[in-house]
mmCIF file of C-alpha atoms in Angstrom:
data_model
loop_
_atom_site.group_PDB
_atom_site.id
_atom_site.type_symbol
_atom_site.label_atom_id
_atom_site.label_comp_id
_atom_site.label_asym_id
_atom_site.label_seq_id
_atom_site.Cartn_x
_atom_site.Cartn_y
_atom_site.Cartn_z
ATOM 1 C CA MET B 1 81.412 98.720 52.141
ATOM 2 C CA ALA B 2 84.572 100.784 51.681
ATOM 3 C CA ALA B 3 83.119 103.583 53.811
ATOM 4 C CA ALA B 4 82.330 101.114 56.603
ATOM 5 C CA ALA B 5 85.878 99.747 56.472
ATOM 6 C CA ARG B 6 87.262 103.300 56.712
ATOM 7 C CA LEU B 7 85.036 104.000 59.739
ATOM 8 C CA VAL B 8 86.238 100.828 61.456
ATOM 9 C CA GLY B 9 89.836 101.800 60.700
ATOM 10 C CA LEU B 10 89.215 105.310 62.029
ATOM 11 C CA ALA B 11 87.622 103.935 65.206
ATOM 12 C CA LEU B 12 90.588 101.621 65.764
ATOM 13 C CA THR B 13 93.022 104.479 65.202
ATOM 14 C CA LEU B 14 91.134 106.733 67.619
ATOM 15 C CA SER B 15 90.975 104.014 70.253
ATOM 16 C CA LEU B 16 94.743 103.617 70.021
ATOM 17 C CA ILE B 17 95.305 107.362 70.299
ATOM 18 C CA PHE B 18 92.859 108.036 73.151
ATOM 19 C CA ILE B 19 94.153 106.331 76.271
ATOM 20 C CA PRO B 20 92.191 107.246 79.394
ATOM 21 C CA SER B 21 94.245 108.488 82.312
ATOM 22 C CA THR B 22 94.930 105.927 85.010
ATOM 23 C CA ALA B 23 96.693 108.405 87.288
ATOM 24 C CA ALA B 24 95.661 108.182 90.921
ATOM 25 C CA GLN B 25 93.291 110.923 92.099
ATOM 26 C CA CYS B 26 94.486 110.556 95.667
ATOM 27 C CA THR B 27 97.860 110.340 97.377
ATOM 28 C CA ALA B 28 98.255 108.491 100.671
ATOM 29 C CA LEU B 29 101.248 109.786 102.622
ATOM 30 C CA VAL B 30 102.143 106.990 105.048
ATOM 31 C CA ARG B 31 104.141 107.234 108.252
ATOM 32 C CA ILE B 32 104.664 104.355 110.683
ATOM 33 C CA PRO B 33 106.119 106.000 113.794
ATOM 34 C CA ARG B 34 106.136 102.923 115.990
ATOM 35 C CA THR B 35 105.943 99.139 115.911
ATOM 36 C CA TYR B 36 105.894 97.083 119.089
ATOM 37 C CA GLN B 37 104.779 93.845 120.671
ATOM 38 C CA ASN B 38 101.679 93.823 122.864
ATOM 39 C CA ASN B 39 100.188 90.698 124.475
ATOM 40 C CA GLY B 40 102.101 88.471 122.076
ATOM 41 C CA GLN B 41 100.961 90.397 118.969
ATOM 42 C CA TYR B 42 102.974 92.663 116.711
ATOM 43 C CA GLN B 43 101.297 96.049 116.392
ATOM 44 C CA ALA B 44 101.976 99.266 114.505
ATOM 45 C CA GLU B 45 100.737 102.824 114.603
ATOM 46 C CA ILE B 46 100.034 103.999 111.067
ATOM 47 C CA ASP B 47 99.447 107.655 110.176
ATOM 48 C CA LEU B 48 97.833 108.443 106.812
ATOM 49 C CA VAL B 49 97.518 111.856 105.212
ATOM 50 C CA LEU B 50 95.053 111.494 102.332
ATOM 51 C CA VAL B 51 95.650 114.200 99.728
ATOM 52 C CA ASN B 52 93.049 114.902 97.044
ATOM 53 C CA THR B 53 94.764 115.134 93.648
ATOM 54 C CA GLY B 54 91.551 114.947 91.590
ATOM 55 C CA SER B 55 88.046 116.361 91.605
ATOM 56 C CA SER B 56 86.480 117.475 94.888
ATOM 57 C CA TYR B 57 85.097 115.032 97.420
ATOM 58 C CA SER B 58 81.622 115.932 98.660
ATOM 59 C CA ALA B 59 80.850 116.567 102.322
ATOM 60 C CA GLY B 60 79.838 113.571 104.399
ATOM 61 C CA GLY B 61 81.217 110.075 104.768
ATOM 62 C CA GLN B 62 83.896 108.844 102.375
ATOM 63 C CA SER B 63 85.069 105.238 102.319
ATOM 64 C CA LEU B 64 88.630 104.320 103.276
ATOM 65 C CA TYR B 65 90.174 100.951 102.412
ATOM 66 C CA VAL B 66 93.735 99.891 103.325
ATOM 67 C CA SER B 67 95.217 96.477 102.622
ATOM 68 C CA ASN B 68 98.297 94.458 103.492
ATOM 69 C CA PRO B 69 98.335 90.647 103.870
ATOM 70 C CA ASN B 70 100.149 91.127 107.211
ATOM 71 C CA TYR B 71 97.151 92.869 108.835
ATOM 72 C CA LEU B 72 95.414 90.546 111.279
ATOM 73 C CA GLN B 73 93.155 92.993 113.088
ATOM 74 C CA LEU B 74 92.339 96.688 113.377
ATOM 75 C CA ILE B 75 92.933 97.644 117.021
ATOM 76 C CA SER B 76 91.951 101.342 117.053
ATOM 77 C CA THR B 77 91.317 104.373 114.837
ATOM 78 C CA SER B 78 91.531 108.145 115.108
ATOM 79 C CA GLY B 79 89.910 110.538 112.624
ATOM 80 C CA TRP B 80 87.767 107.783 111.105
ATOM 81 C CA SER B 81 85.768 104.715 112.089
ATOM 82 C CA GLY B 82 86.542 101.290 110.737
ATOM 83 C CA SER B 83 86.997 97.589 111.214
ATOM 84 C CA GLY B 84 89.022 94.871 109.616
ATOM 85 C CA SER B 85 90.869 91.596 109.711
ATOM 86 C CA GLY B 86 92.455 89.116 107.342
ATOM 87 C CA GLY B 87 94.585 91.535 105.352
ATOM 88 C CA SER B 88 92.422 94.631 105.055
ATOM 89 C CA VAL B 89 90.781 97.394 107.045
ATOM 90 C CA SER B 90 87.958 99.628 105.883
ATOM 91 C CA GLY B 91 85.632 102.259 107.202
ATOM 92 C CA THR B 92 84.416 105.819 106.846
ATOM 93 C CA VAL B 93 86.102 109.219 107.049
ATOM 94 C CA GLN B 94 83.669 112.061 107.770
ATOM 95 C CA LEU B 95 84.364 115.188 105.700
ATOM 96 C CA GLY B 96 82.506 118.127 107.198
ATOM 97 C CA GLY B 97 82.899 120.535 104.292
ATOM 98 C CA GLY B 98 84.119 118.276 101.522
ATOM 99 C CA LEU B 99 87.676 118.176 100.226
ATOM 100 C CA ALA B 100 88.835 120.286 97.276
ATOM 101 C CA ASN B 101 91.743 119.438 94.985
ATOM 102 C CA GLY B 102 94.952 119.858 96.982
ATOM 103 C CA GLY B 103 93.143 119.449 100.301
ATOM 104 C CA SER B 104 94.012 116.720 102.766
ATOM 105 C CA VAL B 105 92.674 114.847 105.760
ATOM 106 C CA SER B 106 94.720 112.995 108.403
ATOM 107 C CA VAL B 107 93.720 109.696 109.983
ATOM 108 C CA ASN B 108 95.452 107.204 112.239
ATOM 109 C CA MET B 109 95.127 103.536 113.070
ATOM 110 C CA VAL B 110 96.753 100.804 115.105
ATOM 111 C CA VAL B 111 96.821 97.378 113.465
ATOM 112 C CA ALA B 112 97.984 93.975 114.665
ATOM 113 C CA GLY B 113 100.069 91.951 112.248
ATOM 114 C CA SER B 114 101.796 88.639 111.784
ATOM 115 C CA SER B 115 105.253 90.219 111.388
ATOM 116 C CA PRO B 116 106.932 93.227 113.019
ATOM 117 C CA GLN B 117 108.485 94.355 109.729
ATOM 118 C CA ASN B 118 105.683 94.468 107.192
ATOM 119 C CA PHE B 119 103.026 97.063 108.001
ATOM 120 C CA PHE B 120 103.341 99.392 104.984
ATOM 121 C CA PRO B 121 100.044 99.404 103.023
ATOM 122 C CA ARG B 122 99.978 97.560 99.702
ATOM 123 C CA SER B 123 96.891 99.455 98.529
ATOM 124 C CA VAL B 124 94.845 102.422 99.712
ATOM 125 C CA SER B 125 91.602 103.783 98.314
ATOM 126 C CA PHE B 126 89.695 106.811 99.541
ATOM 127 C CA GLY B 127 86.180 107.701 98.434
ATOM 128 C CA GLY B 128 86.332 104.927 95.855
ATOM 129 C CA ARG B 129 89.509 106.330 94.272
ATOM 130 C CA SER B 130 92.744 104.385 94.187
ATOM 131 C CA CYS B 131 95.567 106.272 95.914
ATOM 132 C CA HIS B 132 99.234 106.587 95.042
ATOM 133 C CA ILE B 133 101.105 105.468 98.182
ATOM 134 C CA GLN B 134 104.152 107.378 99.369
ATOM 135 C CA GLN B 135 106.239 106.934 102.506
ATOM 136 C CA THR B 136 106.846 110.051 104.576
ATOM 137 C CA ARG B 137 108.680 110.896 107.788
#
């Protein structure tokens, strides 16, 4: 009985000491070079540089998900294929030779939104990994 209690205590102590890393394994560098009005809709060009800060991505298609409640519709893409409405866009980025740690891939999109001032992504994930989001010029 005493040995079992010590094991439970040890397990609790170890679980308090070992905290898994929640650091993002991807960084999304975001640049919004232009916002404008087109046919009564607010639109923005959004450039994303997706930087791998974790283990390598394999060659082939990797998922991309970008969200912001302001997003009404995905108008066009470059460097990936996607669709979206109602606050999020998603699709696939093709990686020909994979993407090692420190490597990056650039993609672009034009989205329509409900406001001209709120196009910065709230969340970005790439290849199933949550990305740290950083504004760039």
